[in-house]
Backbone as JSON, one array per atom type, in Angstrom:
{
  "sequence": "MRPMRTFEELIAESESVSVDGWDFSWLDGRATEERPSWGYQRLLAGRLAAATAALDIQTGGGEVLAGALRRGGRPPVLAATESWPPNLARATRLLHPLGAVVVADPDEPPLPFADEAFDLVSSRHPVKAWWSEIARVLRPGGAYFAQHVGPASVFELVEYFLGPQPGAREGRRPEAEGAEAQAAGLEVVDLRSERLRMEFRDIGAVVYFLRKVVWMVPGFTVAAHLDRLRELDARIRAEGPFVAHSARFLIEARKP",
  "N": [[-4.03, -31.9, -5.2], [-3.54, -32.24, -1.74], [-3.64, -35.6, 0.19], [-6.44, -36.2, 1.89], [-6.36, -35.75, 5.19], [-6.58, -37.13, 9.14], [-9.47, -35.41, 11.18], [-8.32, -34.9, 13.49], [-5.58, -34.99, 12.97], [-5.23, -32.79, 11.34], [-6.37, -30.55, 12.88], [-4.4, -30.92, 14.91], [-2.11, -29.8, 13.78], [-2.66, -27.38, 12.63], [-3.22, -25.67, 14.57], [-0.46, -25.96, 15.73], [1.28, -24.23, 13.87], [2.93, -21.61, 13.36], [1.49, -18.32, 13.42], [2.31, -15.77, 13.11], [3.16, -12.42, 11.38], [1.92, -11.47, 7.97], [1.66, -12.97, 5.7], [0.31, -15.63, 3.84], [1.25, -18.07, 2.89], [1.43, -20.7, 3.8], [-1.17, -21.63, 3.09], [-1.24, -22.53, 0.79], [-2.94, -24.63, -1.51], [-4.65, -25.44, -0.08], [-6.43, -23.64, 0.91], [-8.09, -21.07, -1.16], [-7.9, -17.5, -2.5], [-9.57, -15.4, -4.4], [-8.04, -12.56, -6.22], [-8.29, -8.83, -6.1], [-9.22, -7.08, -8.89], [-7.69, -4.74, -9.39], [-5.06, -4.69, -8.79], [-3.23, -4.07, -6.0], [-0.63, -3.99, -4.99], [1.05, -3.34, -6.82], [0.19, -1.09, -7.72], [0.7, 0.51, -5.65], [3.34, 0.22, -5.49], [4.06, 2.0, -7.99], [3.11, 4.71, -6.69], [4.54, 4.68, -4.45], [7.48, 4.87, -5.65], [7.48, 7.52, -6.64], [6.93, 9.21, -4.66], [8.37, 11.47, -2.0], [8.41, 11.31, 0.52], [7.18, 8.82, 2.73], [4.64, 7.06, 4.18], [3.43, 3.84, 5.7], [0.91, 2.73, 7.35], [-0.07, 0.32, 9.93], [1.34, -2.44, 8.86], [1.48, -4.66, 9.06], [3.33, -7.63, 9.33], [5.06, -6.28, 7.33], [5.24, -7.47, 4.55], [3.87, -6.57, 2.42], [4.03, -4.26, 1.76], [6.87, -4.7, 1.51], [7.26, -6.0, -0.47], [6.15, -4.25, -2.63], [7.91, -2.6, -2.42], [9.95, -3.79, -3.8], [9.41, -4.17, -6.44], [9.69, -1.19, -7.26], [10.95, 2.03, -7.11], [12.07, 3.46, -4.14], [11.05, 5.76, -1.61], [13.09, 8.61, -0.76], [12.14, 9.25, 1.92], [11.12, 6.89, 4.68], [8.98, 5.24, 6.4], [7.17, 2.77, 8.6], [4.61, 1.68, 10.73], [3.51, -0.41, 13.39], [1.5, -2.28, 15.51], [1.33, -4.93, 16.64], [3.55, -6.98, 19.09], [4.6, -9.62, 17.71], [4.55, -8.99, 14.69], [5.69, -6.64, 14.9], [8.5, -6.98, 15.28], [8.89, -8.61, 13.19], [8.34, -7.25, 10.5], [10.22, -5.21, 10.99], [12.75, -6.45, 10.58], [12.41, -7.2, 8.19], [11.6, -4.95, 6.58], [13.96, -2.8, 7.28], [16.17, -3.2, 5.87], [15.5, -2.54, 3.47], [15.16, 0.22, 4.0], [12.97, 1.51, 5.16], [12.09, 2.64, 8.21], [11.04, 1.62, 10.8], [7.86, 1.5, 13.32], [6.73, 1.36, 16.71], [3.39, 1.35, 17.02], [-0.07, 2.1, 18.69], [-1.98, 1.62, 16.85], [-4.14, 3.19, 17.38], [-5.09, 7.27, 17.54], [-3.01, 9.8, 18.83], [-1.09, 9.38, 15.3], [2.41, 9.0, 15.53], [3.91, 11.27, 14.38], [4.78, 14.48, 12.9], [3.0, 17.21, 11.95], [1.85, 17.46, 8.44], [3.91, 15.68, 7.27], [4.33, 13.42, 5.42], [4.04, 12.79, 1.75], [2.94, 10.56, 1.03], [0.66, 8.15, 2.37], [-0.4, 5.14, 3.11], [-1.92, 2.0, 3.09], [-2.55, -1.69, 4.02], [-5.76, -3.26, 4.39], [-6.34, -1.9, 6.79], [-6.9, -2.02, 10.25], [-8.91, 0.07, 11.85], [-9.38, 3.16, 9.69], [-8.13, 6.01, 10.85], [-9.13, 9.28, 9.95], [-8.91, 11.68, 10.28], [-6.44, 12.3, 11.5], [-4.64, 10.66, 9.4], [-4.84, 12.79, 7.64], [-4.0, 15.02, 8.85], [-1.17, 14.36, 9.03], [-0.46, 14.52, 6.31], [0.66, 15.72, 3.56], [-0.24, 18.97, 1.94], [-1.5, 18.08, -0.88], [-0.71, 16.0, -1.0], [-1.66, 12.06, -0.59], [-3.66, 9.84, 0.23], [-3.68, 6.12, -0.19], [-4.91, 3.26, -0.29], [-6.1, -0.31, 0.57], [-9.02, -1.56, 1.65], [-10.68, -3.63, 3.83], [-14.24, -4.67, 2.76], [-17.54, -4.62, 3.58], [-19.31, -7.11, 5.59], [-17.51, -8.96, 5.14], [-16.24, -12.25, 4.47], [-18.28, -13.5, 5.62], [-19.83, -15.89, 5.31], [-18.29, -17.81, 6.79], [-17.79, -16.6, 9.45], [-20.49, -16.12, 10.43], [-21.19, -18.83, 10.52], [-20.15, -20.2, 12.54], [-20.75, -17.86, 14.36], [-23.67, -17.06, 14.32], [-26.0, -15.64, 12.94], [-25.43, -12.04, 11.96], [-26.4, -9.13, 11.79], [-25.73, -6.61, 12.67], [-23.34, -6.15, 12.38], [-23.13, -6.38, 9.83], [-23.21, -3.97, 8.56], [-20.98, -2.38, 8.73], [-18.08, -1.14, 7.36], [-18.24, 0.02, 5.24], [-17.76, 0.9, 1.7], [-18.75, 3.58, 0.81], [-19.54, 5.0, 3.39], [-16.72, 4.55, 4.33], [-15.53, 6.86, 2.52], [-17.02, 9.25, 3.24], [-16.2, 9.89, 5.44], [-13.65, 10.27, 5.13], [-14.38, 12.51, 3.59], [-15.29, 14.32, 5.33], [-12.78, 14.72, 6.94], [-11.59, 16.59, 5.36], [-10.17, 15.52, 3.1], [-10.32, 14.63, -0.38], [-11.86, 12.63, -2.63], [-10.54, 10.41, -4.87], [-10.54, 8.01, -5.99], [-12.46, 5.35, -5.52], [-13.75, 2.16, -5.47], [-15.06, -1.07, -5.44], [-14.87, -4.57, -4.65], [-16.34, -7.75, -4.59], [-14.68, -11.41, -3.65], [-14.47, -14.5, -4.67], [-13.78, -17.27, -2.35], [-12.21, -20.43, -0.95], [-11.76, -22.79, 1.29], [-10.8, -25.56, 1.91], [-9.53, -27.85, 3.39], [-10.08, -28.64, 6.89], [-8.39, -27.71, 8.6], [-7.07, -25.57, 7.57], [-9.08, -23.6, 7.56], [-9.1, -23.25, 10.3], [-6.42, -22.17, 10.84], [-6.81, -19.73, 9.26], [-8.65, -18.41, 11.43], [-7.02, -18.2, 13.3], [-5.27, -16.77, 12.88], [-6.55, -14.38, 11.32], [-7.54, -12.27, 13.53], [-9.78, -11.12, 14.34], [-12.03, -12.01, 13.1], [-13.21, -14.02, 14.14], [-13.9, -13.57, 17.12], [-11.35, -14.14, 19.71], [-11.56, -16.73, 18.95], [-11.2, -20.35, 19.84], [-9.88, -23.76, 19.08], [-11.02, -25.49, 21.41], [-13.42, -24.26, 22.12], [-14.44, -24.3, 20.26], [-15.26, -26.82, 19.27], [-17.08, -28.39, 18.66], [-18.8, -27.76, 16.63], [-16.58, -27.51, 14.42], [-16.07, -30.24, 13.77], [-18.5, -30.7, 12.3], [-18.17, -28.77, 10.65], [-15.87, -29.99, 9.39], [-16.73, -32.5, 8.54], [-18.82, -32.02, 6.58], [-17.07, -30.3, 4.4], [-15.73, -32.48, 3.71], [-17.8, -34.31, 2.75], [-18.98, -32.41, 0.96], [-17.22, -31.2, -0.39], [-15.08, -27.84, -0.93], [-15.53, -25.55, 1.66], [-17.55, -22.26, 0.91], [-16.8, -19.03, 0.81], [-17.07, -15.57, 0.75], [-14.71, -12.5, 0.25], [-14.5, -9.75, 0.59], [-13.63, -6.53, -0.68], [-11.94, -3.13, -1.1], [-10.71, -0.57, -3.12], [-9.4, 2.33, -1.94], [-8.55, 5.87, -2.77], [-7.4, 9.31, -1.66], [-7.14, 12.59, -1.69], [-5.06, 15.43, -0.06], [-6.03, 18.57, -0.58]],
  "CA": [[-4.39, -31.48, -3.83], [-2.34, -33.32, -0.78], [-4.6, -36.46, 0.59], [-7.28, -35.5, 3.19], [-5.87, -36.54, 6.87], [-8.07, -37.4, 9.78], [-10.04, -34.61, 11.61], [-7.54, -34.84, 14.66], [-4.23, -34.16, 12.43], [-5.33, -31.64, 10.77], [-6.42, -29.52, 13.88], [-3.2, -30.53, 15.65], [-1.12, -29.11, 12.66], [-2.94, -26.16, 12.22], [-3.04, -25.33, 15.87], [0.97, -25.64, 16.07], [2.12, -23.45, 13.09], [3.17, -19.97, 14.03], [0.51, -16.96, 12.73], [3.11, -14.58, 12.77], [3.4, -12.12, 9.9], [0.76, -11.55, 7.03], [2.29, -14.07, 4.88], [-0.88, -16.95, 3.83], [1.81, -18.85, 1.58], [0.85, -21.76, 4.32], [-2.43, -21.87, 3.14], [-1.5, -22.8, -0.5], [-3.33, -26.02, -1.67], [-5.45, -25.47, 1.36], [-7.54, -22.63, 0.5], [-7.82, -20.06, -2.15], [-8.65, -16.26, -2.72], [-9.16, -14.36, -5.47], [-7.82, -11.14, -5.77], [-8.92, -7.75, -6.63], [-8.6, -6.78, -10.2], [-6.72, -3.31, -9.8], [-3.47, -5.43, -8.09], [-3.09, -3.13, -5.19], [0.47, -3.94, -4.74], [1.49, -2.91, -8.3], [-0.25, 0.3, -7.65], [1.32, 0.94, -4.65], [4.88, 0.5, -6.17], [4.11, 3.23, -8.33], [3.07, 5.55, -5.92], [6.15, 4.76, -3.47], [8.7, 5.27, -6.58], [6.99, 8.87, -6.84], [7.31, 10.35, -3.38], [9.34, 12.02, -1.2], [8.54, 10.55, 2.04], [5.95, 7.92, 2.74], [4.1, 5.93, 5.85], [2.86, 2.5, 5.99], [0.24, 2.36, 8.77], [-0.59, -0.7, 10.57], [1.77, -2.62, 7.9], [1.72, -6.28, 9.95], [4.8, -8.29, 9.1], [5.59, -5.99, 6.27], [5.34, -8.19, 3.68], [2.86, -6.02, 1.34], [4.98, -3.25, 1.59], [8.54, -5.03, 0.74], [6.84, -6.69, -2.5], [6.0, -3.05, -3.27], [9.61, -1.84, -3.01], [10.76, -4.15, -5.04], [8.96, -3.89, -7.58], [10.49, -0.07, -7.91], [11.85, 2.67, -6.62], [11.91, 3.72, -2.83], [11.18, 7.06, -1.37], [14.26, 8.85, 0.29], [11.85, 8.93, 3.73], [10.26, 5.63, 4.31], [8.25, 4.72, 7.89], [5.53, 1.64, 8.73], [3.77, 1.7, 12.11], [2.52, -1.9, 13.53], [1.38, -2.84, 16.85], [1.19, -6.33, 17.13], [4.61, -7.19, 18.73], [5.05, -10.63, 16.73], [4.45, -8.17, 13.75], [6.48, -5.56, 14.25], [9.75, -7.73, 14.84], [8.9, -9.48, 11.47], [8.47, -5.88, 10.1], [11.63, -4.69, 11.4], [13.71, -7.37, 10.28], [12.13, -7.36, 6.48], [11.79, -3.79, 5.97], [14.97, -1.96, 7.42], [17.06, -3.82, 4.89], [14.6, -1.82, 2.41], [15.38, 1.64, 4.14], [12.16, 1.74, 6.25], [11.99, 2.81, 10.25], [9.18, 0.68, 11.38], [7.71, 2.05, 14.78], [5.88, 0.33, 17.56], [1.96, 2.47, 17.43], [-0.91, 1.43, 19.15], [-3.14, 1.87, 15.85], [-4.93, 4.62, 17.76], [-4.8, 8.44, 17.59], [-2.43, 10.35, 17.32], [0.01, 8.54, 14.93], [3.5, 9.54, 16.1], [4.96, 12.01, 13.66], [4.67, 15.68, 12.73], [1.93, 17.61, 10.77], [2.64, 17.24, 7.02], [4.79, 14.98, 7.47], [4.47, 12.74, 4.5], [3.43, 13.04, 0.78], [2.14, 9.41, 0.88], [0.44, 7.45, 3.39], [-0.42, 4.17, 2.44], [-2.25, 1.01, 4.16], [-3.4, -2.44, 3.22], [-6.37, -4.07, 5.33], [-6.34, -1.67, 8.23], [-8.22, -2.59, 11.7], [-9.73, 1.3, 11.41], [-8.33, 4.68, 9.42], [-7.95, 7.52, 11.52], [-9.3, 9.93, 8.53], [-8.33, 12.88, 11.27], [-4.63, 11.99, 12.17], [-3.97, 10.8, 8.18], [-5.18, 14.31, 7.18], [-3.17, 15.75, 9.75], [0.31, 14.17, 8.62], [-0.38, 14.46, 4.87], [1.38, 17.42, 3.05], [-1.01, 19.66, 0.71], [-1.15, 17.52, -2.48], [-0.48, 14.29, -0.95], [-2.58, 11.11, -0.65], [-3.99, 8.03, 1.54], [-3.95, 4.92, -1.08], [-5.04, 1.87, 0.47], [-6.68, -1.25, 0.03], [-9.5, -1.92, 3.06], [-11.57, -4.78, 4.05], [-15.08, -4.25, 2.53], [-18.72, -5.16, 4.13], [-19.75, -8.54, 5.53], [-15.91, -9.92, 4.44], [-16.09, -13.66, 4.8], [-19.32, -13.54, 6.52], [-20.35, -16.94, 5.24], [-17.37, -18.37, 7.53], [-18.1, -15.78, 10.47], [-21.95, -16.46, 10.66], [-21.2, -20.12, 10.65], [-19.38, -20.36, 13.9], [-21.33, -16.84, 15.73], [-24.55, -16.88, 14.08], [-26.49, -14.34, 12.27], [-24.62, -10.71, 12.63], [-26.7, -7.72, 10.95], [-25.17, -5.3, 12.82], [-21.86, -6.49, 11.93], [-22.75, -6.49, 8.35], [-23.26, -3.1, 7.9], [-19.8, -1.84, 8.78], [-16.94, -1.27, 6.24], [-18.87, 0.35, 3.67], [-16.62, 2.24, 0.9], [-19.33, 5.0, 0.88], [-19.06, 5.62, 4.65], [-15.36, 5.37, 4.57], [-15.54, 8.1, 1.5], [-17.83, 10.2, 3.62], [-15.26, 10.02, 6.57], [-12.38, 10.96, 4.6], [-14.19, 14.01, 2.63], [-15.2, 15.14, 6.57], [-11.73, 14.96, 7.43], [-10.49, 17.23, 4.57], [-9.78, 14.7, 1.79], [-11.06, 14.66, -1.78], [-12.11, 11.27, -2.81], [-10.1, 10.55, -6.07], [-11.08, 6.72, -6.51], [-13.11, 4.14, -4.47], [-14.06, 0.68, -5.98], [-15.15, -2.42, -4.58], [-15.04, -6.05, -5.36], [-16.36, -9.04, -3.87], [-14.11, -12.28, -4.55], [-14.38, -15.97, -3.92], [-12.86, -18.19, -1.25], [-12.65, -21.76, -0.64], [-11.41, -23.62, 2.29], [-10.42, -27.34, 1.28], [-9.86, -28.87, 4.57], [-10.58, -27.75, 8.31], [-6.98, -27.07, 9.07], [-7.14, -24.35, 6.32], [-10.33, -22.99, 8.58], [-8.68, -23.26, 11.98], [-5.26, -21.17, 10.67], [-7.61, -18.71, 9.03], [-8.87, -17.48, 12.24], [-5.93, -17.85, 14.48], [-4.21, -15.66, 12.05], [-7.3, -13.15, 10.96], [-8.04, -13.09, 15.23], [-11.3, -10.4, 14.67], [-13.17, -12.38, 12.7], [-14.25, -14.86, 15.12], [-13.14, -12.68, 18.48], [-11.51, -15.15, 20.85], [-11.47, -18.22, 18.68], [-10.08, -21.13, 20.14], [-10.69, -25.05, 19.03], [-11.83, -25.9, 22.22], [-14.72, -23.15, 22.51], [-15.82, -24.46, 18.99], [-14.81, -28.12, 18.59], [-18.5, -29.12, 18.02], [-18.98, -26.99, 15.1], [-15.68, -27.52, 13.56], [-16.22, -31.23, 13.64], [-19.59, -30.45, 11.66], [-17.27, -28.44, 8.98], [-14.77, -31.11, 8.48], [-17.7, -33.69, 7.96], [-18.98, -31.13, 5.64], [-16.12, -30.42, 3.41], [-15.43, -33.98, 3.09], [-18.76, -34.89, 1.99], [-19.65, -31.46, -0.25], [-16.24, -30.14, -0.88], [-14.62, -26.69, -0.49], [-16.36, -24.15, 1.87], [-17.2, -21.32, -0.29], [-17.03, -17.84, 1.27], [-16.31, -14.0, 0.15], [-14.19, -11.78, 0.89], [-14.79, -8.12, 0.48], [-12.65, -5.76, -0.8], [-12.25, -1.52, -1.8], [-9.57, 0.52, -3.15], [-9.49, 4.03, -1.55], [-7.58, 6.7, -2.86], [-7.83, 10.38, -1.38], [-6.1, 13.4, -1.31], [-5.44, 16.65, 0.65], [-6.04, 19.6, -0.71]],
  "C": [[-3.83, -32.52, -2.74], [-4.26, -34.46, -0.12], [-5.34, -35.8, 2.02], [-6.79, -36.26, 4.61], [-7.18, -36.41, 7.57], [-8.08, -35.79, 10.45], [-8.38, -34.2, 12.94], [-6.17, -34.52, 14.1], [-4.19, -33.38, 12.29], [-5.65, -30.11, 11.66], [-5.24, -29.38, 14.37], [-1.96, -29.82, 14.97], [-1.59, -27.75, 12.67], [-2.85, -25.11, 13.48], [-1.17, -25.03, 16.32], [1.53, -24.48, 15.41], [1.94, -22.16, 13.58], [2.0, -19.03, 12.86], [1.41, -15.86, 12.28], [3.11, -13.71, 11.43], [2.02, -11.52, 9.64], [1.12, -12.34, 5.93], [1.22, -15.59, 4.57], [-0.29, -17.82, 3.34], [1.64, -20.57, 2.6], [-0.43, -22.49, 3.95], [-2.4, -22.23, 1.72], [-1.88, -24.12, -0.83], [-4.29, -26.22, -0.95], [-6.83, -24.72, 1.1], [-7.31, -21.35, -0.58], [-8.91, -18.61, -1.95], [-8.51, -15.55, -3.86], [-8.98, -13.22, -5.34], [-8.06, -9.87, -6.69], [-8.54, -7.6, -8.37], [-7.7, -5.42, -10.41], [-5.13, -3.68, -9.18], [-3.03, -4.08, -7.34], [-1.31, -3.2, -5.08], [1.33, -3.18, -5.67], [1.17, -1.55, -8.06], [0.48, 1.05, -6.98], [3.06, 1.21, -4.78], [5.34, 1.59, -6.65], [4.36, 4.25, -7.61], [4.77, 5.99, -4.82], [6.94, 5.58, -4.38], [8.53, 6.89, -6.99], [6.95, 9.58, -6.04], [8.56, 10.48, -2.96], [9.64, 11.35, 0.01], [6.95, 9.82, 2.25], [6.02, 7.06, 4.36], [3.46, 4.91, 5.19], [1.99, 2.21, 7.04], [-0.46, 0.79, 8.43], [-0.07, -1.83, 9.36], [1.96, -4.35, 8.16], [3.05, -6.45, 9.63], [5.6, -7.46, 7.82], [5.83, -6.09, 5.05], [4.65, -7.61, 2.05], [3.99, -5.23, 0.89], [6.43, -3.33, 1.08], [8.11, -5.58, -0.75], [6.66, -5.11, -3.0], [7.3, -2.23, -3.65], [10.15, -2.49, -3.83], [10.21, -4.1, -6.39], [9.46, -2.27, -8.65], [11.17, 0.85, -7.14], [11.22, 3.1, -5.2], [12.02, 5.36, -2.5], [12.49, 7.55, -0.44], [13.81, 9.08, 1.93], [10.68, 7.87, 3.76], [9.76, 5.36, 5.94], [7.25, 3.81, 7.72], [5.52, 1.93, 10.03], [3.14, -0.05, 11.9], [2.35, -1.72, 15.06], [1.5, -3.79, 17.63], [3.01, -6.57, 17.32], [5.52, -8.05, 17.71], [5.33, -10.17, 15.38], [5.84, -7.47, 13.43], [8.02, -5.72, 14.61], [10.0, -8.15, 13.74], [9.02, -8.31, 10.78], [9.81, -5.41, 9.86], [12.74, -5.45, 10.68], [13.6, -7.28, 8.46], [12.13, -5.69, 6.24], [13.1, -2.75, 6.16], [15.85, -2.32, 6.48], [16.64, -2.82, 3.31], [14.49, 0.0, 2.58], [14.46, 2.43, 4.72], [12.5, 1.8, 7.6], [10.63, 2.24, 10.57], [9.36, 1.22, 13.03], [6.61, 1.69, 15.43], [4.32, 1.56, 17.56], [1.13, 1.52, 17.82], [-1.9, 1.31, 17.98], [-4.33, 2.83, 16.43], [-4.22, 6.03, 17.49], [-3.86, 9.13, 18.94], [-0.71, 9.49, 16.81], [1.56, 9.48, 15.49], [4.77, 10.47, 14.99], [4.15, 13.47, 13.51], [3.49, 15.86, 11.78], [2.5, 17.49, 9.4], [4.07, 16.76, 6.64], [5.61, 13.97, 6.32], [3.39, 13.34, 3.2], [2.47, 11.71, 0.27], [1.46, 8.57, 1.88], [-0.99, 6.46, 2.66], [-1.13, 3.24, 3.68], [-2.79, -0.32, 3.46], [-4.18, -3.44, 4.37], [-5.91, -3.26, 7.1], [-7.42, -1.82, 9.05], [-9.34, -1.17, 11.34], [-8.59, 2.33, 10.75], [-9.14, 5.65, 10.16], [-8.14, 8.65, 10.55], [-8.55, 11.24, 9.28], [-6.7, 13.14, 11.41], [-4.25, 11.65, 10.29], [-4.34, 12.32, 7.6], [-3.83, 14.9, 7.59], [-1.35, 15.29, 9.39], [0.56, 13.88, 6.97], [0.02, 15.92, 4.64], [0.45, 17.53, 2.37], [-0.47, 18.92, -0.75], [-0.66, 16.36, -2.41], [-1.62, 13.17, -0.72], [-2.45, 10.0, -0.3], [-4.23, 7.06, 0.26], [-3.86, 3.69, -0.17], [-5.94, 0.87, 0.05], [-7.69, -1.92, 1.5], [-10.31, -3.0, 2.74], [-13.37, -4.08, 3.84], [-16.27, -5.17, 3.65], [-19.12, -6.43, 4.03], [-18.32, -9.68, 4.87], [-16.06, -11.47, 5.43], [-16.83, -13.98, 5.71], [-19.61, -15.26, 6.76], [-19.16, -17.83, 6.78], [-17.85, -17.76, 9.5], [-19.41, -16.36, 10.98], [-21.93, -18.22, 10.94], [-20.8, -20.55, 12.01], [-20.14, -19.29, 14.81], [-22.77, -16.67, 15.54], [-24.52, -15.65, 13.62], [-25.82, -12.92, 12.91], [-24.77, -9.44, 11.64], [-26.33, -6.82, 11.49], [-24.03, -5.03, 12.06], [-21.65, -5.91, 10.2], [-22.88, -5.04, 7.82], [-22.08, -1.81, 8.11], [-18.86, -1.83, 7.79], [-17.37, -0.68, 5.58], [-18.41, 1.24, 3.0], [-17.66, 3.43, 0.83], [-18.94, 5.84, 2.02], [-17.45, 6.1, 4.56], [-15.14, 6.72, 3.83], [-15.96, 9.17, 2.34], [-16.8, 10.46, 4.62], [-14.11, 10.65, 6.41], [-12.86, 12.41, 4.29], [-14.49, 15.03, 4.08], [-13.7, 15.57, 7.45], [-11.11, 16.34, 6.59], [-10.48, 16.81, 3.16], [-10.74, 14.74, 0.73], [-10.68, 13.54, -2.02], [-11.38, 11.04, -4.14], [-10.63, 9.25, -6.96], [-11.53, 5.71, -5.11], [-13.72, 3.44, -5.28], [-13.74, -0.33, -5.21], [-14.87, -3.32, -5.24], [-15.77, -7.23, -4.05], [-15.61, -10.54, -4.64], [-14.36, -13.95, -3.69], [-13.57, -16.6, -3.31], [-13.19, -19.46, -1.24], [-11.54, -22.08, 0.57], [-11.58, -25.09, 2.02], [-10.51, -28.35, 2.62], [-10.02, -27.89, 5.9], [-9.31, -27.38, 9.39], [-6.72, -25.9, 8.56], [-8.23, -23.02, 7.31], [-9.6, -22.48, 10.0], [-7.28, -22.02, 11.72], [-5.56, -19.93, 9.97], [-8.25, -18.19, 10.04], [-8.37, -17.39, 13.4], [-5.37, -16.7, 14.15], [-4.92, -14.25, 11.84], [-8.13, -12.99, 12.2], [-9.6, -12.05, 14.96], [-12.06, -11.02, 13.81], [-13.96, -13.24, 13.24], [-13.58, -14.74, 16.82], [-13.06, -14.38, 19.32], [-11.64, -16.67, 20.12], [-10.5, -19.51, 19.5], [-10.88, -22.51, 19.61], [-11.13, -25.67, 19.74], [-13.37, -25.44, 22.21], [-15.21, -23.56, 21.53], [-15.5, -25.92, 18.53], [-15.86, -28.63, 17.92], [-18.62, -28.58, 16.29], [-17.54, -26.9, 13.77], [-15.27, -29.11, 13.02], [-17.4, -31.43, 12.52], [-19.0, -29.79, 10.46], [-16.98, -29.05, 8.24], [-15.82, -31.78, 7.97], [-18.36, -32.9, 6.75], [-18.69, -31.13, 4.7], [-15.76, -31.67, 3.15], [-16.55, -34.46, 2.19], [-19.15, -33.8, 0.76], [-18.35, -31.2, -1.18], [-15.76, -29.2, -0.5], [-15.64, -26.04, 0.54], [-16.0, -23.03, 1.24], [-17.56, -20.1, 1.18], [-16.48, -16.65, 0.31], [-15.86, -13.4, 0.6], [-14.62, -10.32, 0.28], [-13.73, -7.2, -0.06], [-12.61, -4.07, -1.32], [-10.83, -0.88, -1.58], [-10.0, 2.04, -2.95], [-8.11, 4.96, -2.2], [-7.9, 8.58, -2.57], [-6.4, 11.4, -1.02], [-6.4, 14.42, -0.63], [-5.26, 17.9, -0.16], [-4.38, 20.78, -0.92]]
}
């Protein structure tokens, strides 16, 4: 692990680095997160290889989809959606050479595709799954395959800055998502969840993470949270990494 620098140096660096895309390699050596045991990208690669027309929703910078495509076959028809302009540009550059059309979409209904257009719809960490739209664009026999963020994910960090969030802790429950999928006419064939250890080893890693994952502490800025950042920096220096836990669940739902 690199030598600890001053608070000011770490803050300046983490505020200046780009947070475009969904690549977290900047955190190498500064933060860690356990990965779910199921291996989403590997499983997605197999489903893409068997698909004839696939859609990846809220693809971010396209990194996860690109990694899955490089592991196996590519469907003849492949599209991805994204709403945030910097990610949209990044995904276009990354996915076009791999045969995917990237479509600007506001992540709200309706999806810009015809009924029964795809036999596979996928997503990794969607902000929200619009189940009726997913069911609409799936062909009979097609499937939605995704990894979602689960309940109270990284809430040790969220509540450090925002205080107790009892209401928010109730959201994103796998069983509730499964019920919504069933209500939209899909059959849930796989649903499993895990909580995974995370460590933030310096305050720069915390700032970078909160700048990138903007829904964790909405409107986060260093200036607005400077005192709490200084306190957390002192705590990490004295006690070691700040530990939190992410929540993930895998869901697969088929259209009869």
